[in-house]
Short mmCIF file of N, CA and C in Angstrom, two decimals:
data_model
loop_
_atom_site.label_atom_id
_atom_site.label_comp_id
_atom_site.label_asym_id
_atom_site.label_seq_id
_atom_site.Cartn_x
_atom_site.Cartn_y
_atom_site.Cartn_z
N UNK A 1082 8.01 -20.24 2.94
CA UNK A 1082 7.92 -19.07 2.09
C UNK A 1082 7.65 -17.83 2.93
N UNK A 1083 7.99 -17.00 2.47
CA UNK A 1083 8.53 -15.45 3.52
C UNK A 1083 7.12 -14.67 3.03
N UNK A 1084 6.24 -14.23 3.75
CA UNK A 1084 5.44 -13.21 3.36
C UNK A 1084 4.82 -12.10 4.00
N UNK A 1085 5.07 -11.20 3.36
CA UNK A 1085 4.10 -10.00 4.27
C UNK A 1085 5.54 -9.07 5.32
N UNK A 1086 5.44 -7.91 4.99
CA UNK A 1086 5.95 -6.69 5.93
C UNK A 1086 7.31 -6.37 5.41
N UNK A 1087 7.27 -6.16 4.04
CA UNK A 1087 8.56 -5.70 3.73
C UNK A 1087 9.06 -4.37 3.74
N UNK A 1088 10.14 -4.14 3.79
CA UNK A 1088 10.55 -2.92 4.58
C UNK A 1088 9.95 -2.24 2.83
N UNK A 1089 10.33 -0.59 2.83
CA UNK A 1089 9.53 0.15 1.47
C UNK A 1089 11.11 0.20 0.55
N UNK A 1090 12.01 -0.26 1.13
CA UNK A 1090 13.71 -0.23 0.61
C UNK A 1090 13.56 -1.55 -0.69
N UNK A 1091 13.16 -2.72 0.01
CA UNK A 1091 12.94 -3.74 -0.52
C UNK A 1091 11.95 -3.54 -2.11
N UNK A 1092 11.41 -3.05 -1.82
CA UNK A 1092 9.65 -2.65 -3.38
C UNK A 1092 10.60 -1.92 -3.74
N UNK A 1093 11.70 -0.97 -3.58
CA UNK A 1093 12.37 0.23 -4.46
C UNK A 1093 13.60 -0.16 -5.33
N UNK A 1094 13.91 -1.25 -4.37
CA UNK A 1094 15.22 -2.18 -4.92
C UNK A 1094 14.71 -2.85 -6.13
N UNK A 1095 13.60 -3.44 -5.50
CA UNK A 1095 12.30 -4.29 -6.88
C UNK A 1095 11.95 -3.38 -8.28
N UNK A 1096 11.51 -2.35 -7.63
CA UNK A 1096 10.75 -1.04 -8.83
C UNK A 1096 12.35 -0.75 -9.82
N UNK A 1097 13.48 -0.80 -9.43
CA UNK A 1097 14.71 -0.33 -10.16
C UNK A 1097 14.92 -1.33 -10.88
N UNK A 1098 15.10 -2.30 -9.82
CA UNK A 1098 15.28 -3.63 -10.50
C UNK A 1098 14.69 -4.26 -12.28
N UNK A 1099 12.76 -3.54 -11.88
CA UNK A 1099 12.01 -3.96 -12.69
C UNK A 1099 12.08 -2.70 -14.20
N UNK A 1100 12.35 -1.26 -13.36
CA UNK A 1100 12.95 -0.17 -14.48
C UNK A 1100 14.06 -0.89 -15.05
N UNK A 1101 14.75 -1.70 -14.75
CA UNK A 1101 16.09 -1.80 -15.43
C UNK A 1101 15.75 -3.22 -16.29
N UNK A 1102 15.26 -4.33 -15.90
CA UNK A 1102 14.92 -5.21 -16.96
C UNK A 1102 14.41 -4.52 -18.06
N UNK A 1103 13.15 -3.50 -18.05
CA UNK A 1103 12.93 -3.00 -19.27
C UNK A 1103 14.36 -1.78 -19.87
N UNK A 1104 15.10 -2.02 -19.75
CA UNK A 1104 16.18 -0.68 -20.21
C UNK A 1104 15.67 0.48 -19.96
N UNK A 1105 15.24 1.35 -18.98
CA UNK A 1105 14.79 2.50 -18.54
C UNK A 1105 15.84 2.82 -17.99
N UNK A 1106 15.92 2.51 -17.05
CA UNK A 1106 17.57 2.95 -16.20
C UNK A 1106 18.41 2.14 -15.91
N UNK A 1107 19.60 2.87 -15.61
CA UNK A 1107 21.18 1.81 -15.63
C UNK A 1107 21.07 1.82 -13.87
N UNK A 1108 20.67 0.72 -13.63
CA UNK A 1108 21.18 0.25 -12.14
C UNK A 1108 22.07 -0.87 -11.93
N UNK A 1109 23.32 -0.07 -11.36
CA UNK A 1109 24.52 -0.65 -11.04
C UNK A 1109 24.36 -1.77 -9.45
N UNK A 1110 24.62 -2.98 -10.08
CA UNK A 1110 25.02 -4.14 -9.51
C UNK A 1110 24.62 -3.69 -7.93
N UNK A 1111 26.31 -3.09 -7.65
CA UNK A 1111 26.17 -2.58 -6.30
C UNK A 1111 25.37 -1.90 -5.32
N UNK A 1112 25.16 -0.86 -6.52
CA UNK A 1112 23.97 0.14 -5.87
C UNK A 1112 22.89 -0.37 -5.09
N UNK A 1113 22.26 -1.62 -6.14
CA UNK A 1113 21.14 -2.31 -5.76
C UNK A 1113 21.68 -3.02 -4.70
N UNK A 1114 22.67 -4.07 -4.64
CA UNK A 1114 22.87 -4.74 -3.07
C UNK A 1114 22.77 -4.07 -1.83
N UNK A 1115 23.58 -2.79 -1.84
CA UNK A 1115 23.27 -2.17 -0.71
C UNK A 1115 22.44 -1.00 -0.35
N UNK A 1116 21.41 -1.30 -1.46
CA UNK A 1116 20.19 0.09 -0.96
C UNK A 1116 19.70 -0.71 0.07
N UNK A 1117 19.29 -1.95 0.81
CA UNK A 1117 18.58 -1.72 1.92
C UNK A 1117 19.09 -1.78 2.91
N UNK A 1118 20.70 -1.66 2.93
CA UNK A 1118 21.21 -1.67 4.26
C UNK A 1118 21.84 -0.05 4.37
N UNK A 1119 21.08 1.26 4.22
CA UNK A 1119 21.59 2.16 3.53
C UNK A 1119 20.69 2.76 4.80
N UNK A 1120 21.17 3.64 5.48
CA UNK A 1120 20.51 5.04 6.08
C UNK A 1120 19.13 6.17 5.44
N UNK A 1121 18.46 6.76 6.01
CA UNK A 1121 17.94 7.93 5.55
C UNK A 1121 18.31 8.80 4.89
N UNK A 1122 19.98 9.28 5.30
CA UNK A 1122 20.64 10.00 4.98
C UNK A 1122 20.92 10.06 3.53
N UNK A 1123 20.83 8.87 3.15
CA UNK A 1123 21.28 8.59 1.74
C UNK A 1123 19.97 8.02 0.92
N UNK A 1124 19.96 8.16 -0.41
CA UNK A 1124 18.68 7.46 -0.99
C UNK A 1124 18.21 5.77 -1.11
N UNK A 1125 16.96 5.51 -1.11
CA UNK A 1125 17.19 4.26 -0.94
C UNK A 1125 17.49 3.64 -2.33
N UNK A 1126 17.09 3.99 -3.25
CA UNK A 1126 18.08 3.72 -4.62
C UNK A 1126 18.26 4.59 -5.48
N UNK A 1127 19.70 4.64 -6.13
CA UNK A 1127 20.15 5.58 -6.73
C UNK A 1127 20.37 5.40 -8.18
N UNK A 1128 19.83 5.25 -8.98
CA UNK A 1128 20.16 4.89 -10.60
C UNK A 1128 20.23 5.69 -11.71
N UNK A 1129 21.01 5.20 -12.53
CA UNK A 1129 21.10 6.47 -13.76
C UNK A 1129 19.91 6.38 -14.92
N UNK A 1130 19.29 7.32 -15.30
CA UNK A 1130 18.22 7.67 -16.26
C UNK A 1130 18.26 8.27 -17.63
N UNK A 1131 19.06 8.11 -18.37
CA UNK A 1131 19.52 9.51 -19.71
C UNK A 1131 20.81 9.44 -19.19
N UNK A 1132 21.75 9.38 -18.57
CA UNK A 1132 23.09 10.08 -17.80
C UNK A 1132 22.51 10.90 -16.78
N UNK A 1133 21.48 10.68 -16.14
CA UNK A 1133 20.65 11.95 -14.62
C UNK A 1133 20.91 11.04 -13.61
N UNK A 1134 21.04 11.52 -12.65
CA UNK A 1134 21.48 10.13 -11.22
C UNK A 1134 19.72 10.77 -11.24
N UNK A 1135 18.93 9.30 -10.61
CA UNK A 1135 17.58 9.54 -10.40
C UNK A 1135 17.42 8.27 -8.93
N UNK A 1136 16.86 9.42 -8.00
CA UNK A 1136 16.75 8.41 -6.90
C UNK A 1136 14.74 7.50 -7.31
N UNK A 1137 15.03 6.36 -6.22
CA UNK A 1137 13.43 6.09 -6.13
C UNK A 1137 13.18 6.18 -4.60
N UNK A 1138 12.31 6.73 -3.81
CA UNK A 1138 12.02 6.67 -2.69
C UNK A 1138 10.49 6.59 -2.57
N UNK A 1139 10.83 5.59 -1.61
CA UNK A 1139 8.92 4.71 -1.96
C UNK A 1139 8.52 5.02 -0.46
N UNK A 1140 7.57 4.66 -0.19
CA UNK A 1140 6.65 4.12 1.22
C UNK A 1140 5.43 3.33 0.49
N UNK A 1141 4.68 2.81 1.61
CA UNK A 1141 3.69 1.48 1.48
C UNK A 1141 2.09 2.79 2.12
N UNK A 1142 1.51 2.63 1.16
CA UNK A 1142 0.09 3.56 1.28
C UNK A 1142 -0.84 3.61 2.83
N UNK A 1143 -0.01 2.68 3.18
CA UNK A 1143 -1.29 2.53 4.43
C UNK A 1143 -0.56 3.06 5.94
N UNK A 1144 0.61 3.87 5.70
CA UNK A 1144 1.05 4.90 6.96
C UNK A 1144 0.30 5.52 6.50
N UNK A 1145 0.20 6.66 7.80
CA UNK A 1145 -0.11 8.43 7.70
C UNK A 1145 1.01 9.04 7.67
N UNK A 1146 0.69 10.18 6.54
CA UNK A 1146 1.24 11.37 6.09
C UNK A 1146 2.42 10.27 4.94
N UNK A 1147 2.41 9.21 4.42
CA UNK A 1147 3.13 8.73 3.55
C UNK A 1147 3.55 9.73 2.66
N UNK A 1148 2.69 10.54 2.01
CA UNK A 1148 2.68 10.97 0.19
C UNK A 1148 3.55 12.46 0.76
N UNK A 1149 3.01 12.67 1.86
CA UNK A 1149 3.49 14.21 2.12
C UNK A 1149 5.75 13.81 2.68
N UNK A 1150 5.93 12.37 3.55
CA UNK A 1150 7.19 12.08 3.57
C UNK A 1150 8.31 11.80 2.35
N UNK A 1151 7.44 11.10 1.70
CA UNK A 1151 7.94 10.19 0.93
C UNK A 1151 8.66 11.42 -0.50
N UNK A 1152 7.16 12.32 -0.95
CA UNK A 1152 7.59 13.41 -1.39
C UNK A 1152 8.75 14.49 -1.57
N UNK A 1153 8.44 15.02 0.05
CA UNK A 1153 9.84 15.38 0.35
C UNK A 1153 11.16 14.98 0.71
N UNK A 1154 10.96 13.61 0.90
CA UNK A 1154 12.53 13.38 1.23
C UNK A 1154 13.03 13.28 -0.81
N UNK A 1155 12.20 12.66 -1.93
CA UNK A 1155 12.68 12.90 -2.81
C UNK A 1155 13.15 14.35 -3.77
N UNK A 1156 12.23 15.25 -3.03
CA UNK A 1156 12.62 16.36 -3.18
C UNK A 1156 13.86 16.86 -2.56
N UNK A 1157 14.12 16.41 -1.54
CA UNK A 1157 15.40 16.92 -0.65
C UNK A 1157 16.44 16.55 -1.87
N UNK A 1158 16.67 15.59 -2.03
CA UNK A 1158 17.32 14.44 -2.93
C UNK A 1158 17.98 15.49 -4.02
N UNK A 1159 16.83 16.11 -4.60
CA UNK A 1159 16.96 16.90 -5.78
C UNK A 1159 17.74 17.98 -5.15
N UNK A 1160 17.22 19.13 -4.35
CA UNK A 1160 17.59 20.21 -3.80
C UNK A 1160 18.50 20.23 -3.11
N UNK A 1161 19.76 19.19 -2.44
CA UNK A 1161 20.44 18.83 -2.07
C UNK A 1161 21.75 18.14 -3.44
N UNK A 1162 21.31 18.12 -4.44
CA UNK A 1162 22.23 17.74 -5.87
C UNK A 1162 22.33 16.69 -5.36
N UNK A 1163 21.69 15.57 -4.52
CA UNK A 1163 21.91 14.22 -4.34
C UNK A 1163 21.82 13.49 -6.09
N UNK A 1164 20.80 14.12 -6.49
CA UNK A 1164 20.16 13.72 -8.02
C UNK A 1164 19.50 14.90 -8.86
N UNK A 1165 19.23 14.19 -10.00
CA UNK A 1165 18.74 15.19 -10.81
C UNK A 1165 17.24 14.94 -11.05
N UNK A 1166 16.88 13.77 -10.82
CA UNK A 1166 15.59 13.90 -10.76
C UNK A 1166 14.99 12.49 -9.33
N UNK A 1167 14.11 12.94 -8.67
CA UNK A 1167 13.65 11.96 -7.52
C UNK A 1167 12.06 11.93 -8.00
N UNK A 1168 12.00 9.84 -7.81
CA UNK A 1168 11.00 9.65 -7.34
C UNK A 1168 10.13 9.11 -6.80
N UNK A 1169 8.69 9.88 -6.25
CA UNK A 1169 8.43 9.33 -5.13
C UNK A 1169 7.19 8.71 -5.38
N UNK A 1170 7.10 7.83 -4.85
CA UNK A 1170 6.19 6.28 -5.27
C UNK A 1170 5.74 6.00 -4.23
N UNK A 1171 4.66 5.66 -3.61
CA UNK A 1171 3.59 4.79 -3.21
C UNK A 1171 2.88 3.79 -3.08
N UNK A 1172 3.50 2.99 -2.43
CA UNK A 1172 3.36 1.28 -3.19
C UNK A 1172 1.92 0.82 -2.32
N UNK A 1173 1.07 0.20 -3.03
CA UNK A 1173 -0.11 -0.57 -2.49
C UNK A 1173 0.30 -1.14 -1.55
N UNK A 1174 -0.91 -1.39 -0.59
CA UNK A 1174 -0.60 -1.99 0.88
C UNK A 1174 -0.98 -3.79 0.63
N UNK A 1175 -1.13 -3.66 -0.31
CA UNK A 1175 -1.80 -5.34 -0.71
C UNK A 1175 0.03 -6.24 -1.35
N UNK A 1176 1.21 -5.16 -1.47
CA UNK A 1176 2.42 -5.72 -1.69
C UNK A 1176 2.62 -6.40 -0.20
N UNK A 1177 2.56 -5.93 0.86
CA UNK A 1177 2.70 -6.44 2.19
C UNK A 1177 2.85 -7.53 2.29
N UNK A 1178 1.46 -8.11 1.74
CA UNK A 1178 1.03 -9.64 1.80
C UNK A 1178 1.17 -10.48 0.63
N UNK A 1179 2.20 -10.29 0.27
CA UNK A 1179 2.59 -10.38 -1.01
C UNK A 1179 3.87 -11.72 -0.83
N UNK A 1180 3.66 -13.04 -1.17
CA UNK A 1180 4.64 -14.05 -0.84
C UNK A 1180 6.00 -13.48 -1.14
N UNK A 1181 7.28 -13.29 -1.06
CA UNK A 1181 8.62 -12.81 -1.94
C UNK A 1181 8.57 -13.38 -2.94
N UNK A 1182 8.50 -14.89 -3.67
CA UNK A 1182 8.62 -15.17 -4.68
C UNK A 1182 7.64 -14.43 -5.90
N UNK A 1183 6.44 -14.09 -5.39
CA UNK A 1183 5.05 -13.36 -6.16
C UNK A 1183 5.69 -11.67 -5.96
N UNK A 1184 6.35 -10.87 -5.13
CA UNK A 1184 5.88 -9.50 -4.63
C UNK A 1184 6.69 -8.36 -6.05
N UNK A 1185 7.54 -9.62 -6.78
CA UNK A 1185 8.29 -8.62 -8.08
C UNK A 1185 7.13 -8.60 -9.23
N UNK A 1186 6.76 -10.20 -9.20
CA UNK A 1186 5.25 -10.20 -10.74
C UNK A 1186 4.36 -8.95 -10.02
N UNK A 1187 4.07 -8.60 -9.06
CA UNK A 1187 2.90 -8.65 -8.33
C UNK A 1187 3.24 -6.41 -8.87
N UNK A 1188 4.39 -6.57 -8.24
CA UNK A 1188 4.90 -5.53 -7.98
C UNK A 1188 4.57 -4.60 -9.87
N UNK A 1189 5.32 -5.28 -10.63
CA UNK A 1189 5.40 -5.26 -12.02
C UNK A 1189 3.87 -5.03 -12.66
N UNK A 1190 2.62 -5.39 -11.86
CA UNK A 1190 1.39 -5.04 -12.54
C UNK A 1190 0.46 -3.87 -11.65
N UNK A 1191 1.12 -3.81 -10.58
CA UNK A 1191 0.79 -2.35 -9.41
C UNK A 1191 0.47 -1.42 -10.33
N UNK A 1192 -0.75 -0.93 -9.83
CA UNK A 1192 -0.97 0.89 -9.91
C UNK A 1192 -0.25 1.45 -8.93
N UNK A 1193 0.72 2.48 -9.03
CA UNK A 1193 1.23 3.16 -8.21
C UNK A 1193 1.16 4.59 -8.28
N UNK A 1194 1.10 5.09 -7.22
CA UNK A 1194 0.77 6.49 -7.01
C UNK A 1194 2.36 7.05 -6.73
N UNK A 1195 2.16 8.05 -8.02
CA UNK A 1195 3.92 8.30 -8.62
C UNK A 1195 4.03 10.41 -8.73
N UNK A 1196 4.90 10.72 -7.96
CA UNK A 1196 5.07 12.22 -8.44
C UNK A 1196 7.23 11.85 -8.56
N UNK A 1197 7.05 13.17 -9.46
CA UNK A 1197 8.57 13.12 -10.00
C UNK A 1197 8.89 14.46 -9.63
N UNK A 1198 10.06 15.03 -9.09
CA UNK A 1198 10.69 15.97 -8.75
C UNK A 1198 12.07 15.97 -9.71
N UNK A 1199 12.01 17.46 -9.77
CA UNK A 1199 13.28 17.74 -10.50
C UNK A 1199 13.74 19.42 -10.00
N UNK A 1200 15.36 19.09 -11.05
CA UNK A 1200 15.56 20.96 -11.00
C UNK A 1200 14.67 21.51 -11.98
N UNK A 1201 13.56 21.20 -12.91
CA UNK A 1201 12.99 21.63 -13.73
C UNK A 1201 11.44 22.14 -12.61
N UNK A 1202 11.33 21.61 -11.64
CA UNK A 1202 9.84 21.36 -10.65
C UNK A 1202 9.42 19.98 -10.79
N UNK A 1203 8.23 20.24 -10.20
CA UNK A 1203 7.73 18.93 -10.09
C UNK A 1203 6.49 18.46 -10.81
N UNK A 1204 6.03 17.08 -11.08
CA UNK A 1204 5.06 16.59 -11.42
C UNK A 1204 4.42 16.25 -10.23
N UNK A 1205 2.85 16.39 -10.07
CA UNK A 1205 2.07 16.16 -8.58
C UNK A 1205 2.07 14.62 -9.01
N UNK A 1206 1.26 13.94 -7.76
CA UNK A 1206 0.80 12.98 -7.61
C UNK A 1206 0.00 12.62 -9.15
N UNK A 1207 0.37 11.06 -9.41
CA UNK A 1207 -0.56 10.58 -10.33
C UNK A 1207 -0.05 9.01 -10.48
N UNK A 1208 -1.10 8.53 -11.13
CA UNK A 1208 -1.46 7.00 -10.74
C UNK A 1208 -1.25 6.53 -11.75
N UNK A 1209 -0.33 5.55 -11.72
CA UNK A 1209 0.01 4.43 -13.19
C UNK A 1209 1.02 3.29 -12.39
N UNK A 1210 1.20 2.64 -13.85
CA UNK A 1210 2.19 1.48 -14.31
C UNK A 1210 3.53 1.69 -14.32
N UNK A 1211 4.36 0.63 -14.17
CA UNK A 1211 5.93 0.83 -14.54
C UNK A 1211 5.78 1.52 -16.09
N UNK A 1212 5.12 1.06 -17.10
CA UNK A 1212 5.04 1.74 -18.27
C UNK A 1212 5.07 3.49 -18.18
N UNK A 1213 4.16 3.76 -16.99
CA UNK A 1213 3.55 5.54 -17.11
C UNK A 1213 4.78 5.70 -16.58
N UNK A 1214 5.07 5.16 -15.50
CA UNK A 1214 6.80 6.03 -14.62
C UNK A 1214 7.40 6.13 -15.72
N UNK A 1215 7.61 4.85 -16.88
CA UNK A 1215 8.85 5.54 -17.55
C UNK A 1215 8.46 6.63 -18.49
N UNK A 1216 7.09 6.37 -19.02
CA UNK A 1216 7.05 7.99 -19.59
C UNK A 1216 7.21 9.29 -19.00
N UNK A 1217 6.80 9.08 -17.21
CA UNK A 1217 7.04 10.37 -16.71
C UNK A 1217 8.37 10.71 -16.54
N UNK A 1218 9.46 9.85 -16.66
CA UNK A 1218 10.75 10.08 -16.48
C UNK A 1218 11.11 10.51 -17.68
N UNK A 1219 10.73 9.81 -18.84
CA UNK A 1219 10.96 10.42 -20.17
C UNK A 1219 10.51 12.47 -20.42
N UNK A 1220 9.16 12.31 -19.56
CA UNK A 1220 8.92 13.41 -20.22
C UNK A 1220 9.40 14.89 -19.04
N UNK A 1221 10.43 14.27 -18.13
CA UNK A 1221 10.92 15.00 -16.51
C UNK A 1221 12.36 15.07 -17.46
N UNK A 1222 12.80 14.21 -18.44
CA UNK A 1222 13.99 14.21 -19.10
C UNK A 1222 13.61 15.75 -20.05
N UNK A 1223 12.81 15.55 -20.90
CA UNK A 1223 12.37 16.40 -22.00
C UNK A 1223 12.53 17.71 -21.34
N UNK A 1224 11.95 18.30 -20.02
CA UNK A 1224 11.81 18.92 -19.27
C UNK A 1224 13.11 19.84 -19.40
N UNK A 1225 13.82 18.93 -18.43
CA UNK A 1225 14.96 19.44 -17.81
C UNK A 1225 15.82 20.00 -19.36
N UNK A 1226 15.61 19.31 -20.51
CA UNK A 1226 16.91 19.50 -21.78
C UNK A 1226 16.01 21.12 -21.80
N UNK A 1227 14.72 20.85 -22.43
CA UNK A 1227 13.87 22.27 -22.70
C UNK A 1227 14.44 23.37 -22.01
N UNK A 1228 13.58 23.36 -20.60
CA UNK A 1228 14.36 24.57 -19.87
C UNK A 1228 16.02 24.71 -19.98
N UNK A 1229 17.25 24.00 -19.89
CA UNK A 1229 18.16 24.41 -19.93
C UNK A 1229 18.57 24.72 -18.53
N UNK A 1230 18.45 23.86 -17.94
CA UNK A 1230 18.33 23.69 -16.35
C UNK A 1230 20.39 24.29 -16.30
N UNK A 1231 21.00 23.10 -16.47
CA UNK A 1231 22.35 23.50 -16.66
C UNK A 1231 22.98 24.97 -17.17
N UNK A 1232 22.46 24.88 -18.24
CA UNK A 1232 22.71 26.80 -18.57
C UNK A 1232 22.27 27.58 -17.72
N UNK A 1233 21.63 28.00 -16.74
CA UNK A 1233 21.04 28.22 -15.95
C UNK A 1233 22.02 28.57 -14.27
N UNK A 1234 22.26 27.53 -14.71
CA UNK A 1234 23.02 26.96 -13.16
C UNK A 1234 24.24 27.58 -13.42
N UNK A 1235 25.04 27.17 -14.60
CA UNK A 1235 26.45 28.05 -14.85
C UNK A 1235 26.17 28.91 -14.65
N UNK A 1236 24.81 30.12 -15.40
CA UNK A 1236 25.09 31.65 -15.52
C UNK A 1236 24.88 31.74 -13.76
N UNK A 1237 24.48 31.16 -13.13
CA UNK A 1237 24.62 31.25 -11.26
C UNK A 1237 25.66 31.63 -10.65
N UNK A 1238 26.26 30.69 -11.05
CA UNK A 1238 27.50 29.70 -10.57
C UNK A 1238 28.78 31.46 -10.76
N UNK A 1239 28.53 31.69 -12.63
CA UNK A 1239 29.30 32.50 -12.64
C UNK A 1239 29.27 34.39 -12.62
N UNK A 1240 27.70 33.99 -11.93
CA UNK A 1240 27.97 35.69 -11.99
C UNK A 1240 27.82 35.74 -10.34
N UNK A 1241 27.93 34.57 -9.61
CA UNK A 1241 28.63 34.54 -7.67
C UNK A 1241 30.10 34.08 -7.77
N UNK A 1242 30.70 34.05 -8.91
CA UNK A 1242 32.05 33.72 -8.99
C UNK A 1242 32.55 35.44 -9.03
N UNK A 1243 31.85 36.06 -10.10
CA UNK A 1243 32.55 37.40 -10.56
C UNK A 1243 31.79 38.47 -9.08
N UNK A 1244 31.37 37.76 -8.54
CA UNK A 1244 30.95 39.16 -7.48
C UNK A 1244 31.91 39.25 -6.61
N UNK A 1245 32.07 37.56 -6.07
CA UNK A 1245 33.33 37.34 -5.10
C UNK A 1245 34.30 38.26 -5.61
N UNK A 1246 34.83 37.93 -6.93
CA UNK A 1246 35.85 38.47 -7.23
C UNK A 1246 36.01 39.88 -7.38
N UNK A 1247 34.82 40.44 -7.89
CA UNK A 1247 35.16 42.20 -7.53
C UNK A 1247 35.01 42.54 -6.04
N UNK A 1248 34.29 41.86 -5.19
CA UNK A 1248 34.73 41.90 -3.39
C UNK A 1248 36.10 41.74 -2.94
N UNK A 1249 36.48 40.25 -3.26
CA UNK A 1249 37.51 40.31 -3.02
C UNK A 1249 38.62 40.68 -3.25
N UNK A 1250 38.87 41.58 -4.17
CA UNK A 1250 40.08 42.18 -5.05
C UNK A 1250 39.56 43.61 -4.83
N UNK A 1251 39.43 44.31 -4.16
CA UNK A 1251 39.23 45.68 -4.23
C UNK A 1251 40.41 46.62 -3.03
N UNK A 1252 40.61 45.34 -2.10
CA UNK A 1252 41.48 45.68 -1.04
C UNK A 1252 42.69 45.03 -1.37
N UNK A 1253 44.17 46.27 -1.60
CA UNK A 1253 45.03 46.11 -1.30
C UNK A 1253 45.68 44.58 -0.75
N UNK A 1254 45.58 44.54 0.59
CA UNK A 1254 45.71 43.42 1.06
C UNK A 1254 45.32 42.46 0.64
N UNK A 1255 44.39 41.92 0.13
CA UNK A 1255 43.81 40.97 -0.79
C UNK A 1255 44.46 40.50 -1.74
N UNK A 1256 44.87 41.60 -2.15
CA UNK A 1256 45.57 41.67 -4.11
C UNK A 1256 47.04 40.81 -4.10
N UNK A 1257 47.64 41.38 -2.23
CA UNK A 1257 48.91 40.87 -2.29
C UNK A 1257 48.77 39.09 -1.86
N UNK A 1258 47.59 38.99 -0.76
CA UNK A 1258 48.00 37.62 -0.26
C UNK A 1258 47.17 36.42 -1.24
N UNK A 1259 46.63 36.98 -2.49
CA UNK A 1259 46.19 36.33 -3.42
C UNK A 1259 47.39 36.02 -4.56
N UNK A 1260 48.35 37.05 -4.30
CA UNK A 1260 50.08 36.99 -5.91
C UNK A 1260 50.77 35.85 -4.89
#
């Protein structure tokens, strides 16, 4: 039996895994096979929440500067349109030693130290259950509909569309190699 030193890819694959037995989020087959053979570059799992791509990016409590990494790379996530909402989790150092066959039950009754990032902002640090994550995702959902995050983003989108366009159309030359 295999125990102790699992990478923090492995608990995130688990934590989606365990969001998705309860119907919280849609995690696709694939996604999950290859989040732990997956780079930095990319999230270590990527799942859908409401229709929101929502990453999970974990670390194990007993590095230094965990909460301050782990944080921002789910923030990057967000601020980068990797996702619409990231989050970042903190898994007990007592999962470590955790047999594999025990580390999903084990995992499933964890207090975890949980902040949620979005385009709405963020929720700080706070401590719960798979139960509390899904309310905080529920209430990071509520969030994002409230503000009108999307409406938002179009009126962006289109009043750097109409600037270009009175820049770029003011010159002659422009007018022709644009017909």
């Amino acid at each position: 039996m295999t125990s102790g030193s699992y990478r923090e890819e492995v608990l995130n694959v688990l934590l989606a895994l365990l969001l998705h037995e309860r119907g919280v989020v849609s995690a696709p087959e694939q996604s999950l096979r290859q989040a732990v053979e997956r780079r930095r570059h990319v999230p270590d799992v990527l799942v859908v929440f409401q229709g929101l791509r929502t990453v999970v990016e974990g670390k194990i409590d007993d590095r230094a500067g965990a909460a301050g990494a782990v944080l921002e790379q789910a923030q990057e996530r967000v601020n980068k349109g990797i996702a619409h909402i990231g989050v970042a989790v903190l898994y007990p150092a007592v999962l470590r030693r955790s047999s594999f066959p025990a580390v999903k039950d084990e995992l499933a009754r964890s207090m975890l130290q949980i902040a949620v990032c979005s385009e709405a902002g963020q929720i700080g640090w706070t401590e719960g259950g798979l139960d509390f994550l899904a309310d905080l995702l529920r209430r990071t959902y509520a969030q994002l509909v409230q503000e009108d995050v999307v409406a938002g983003a179009a009126e962006a989108l289109r009043a750097g569309v109409e600037q270009f366009a009175r820049s770029a159309f003011t010159s002659p030359a422009m007018r022709k190699r644009a017909a």
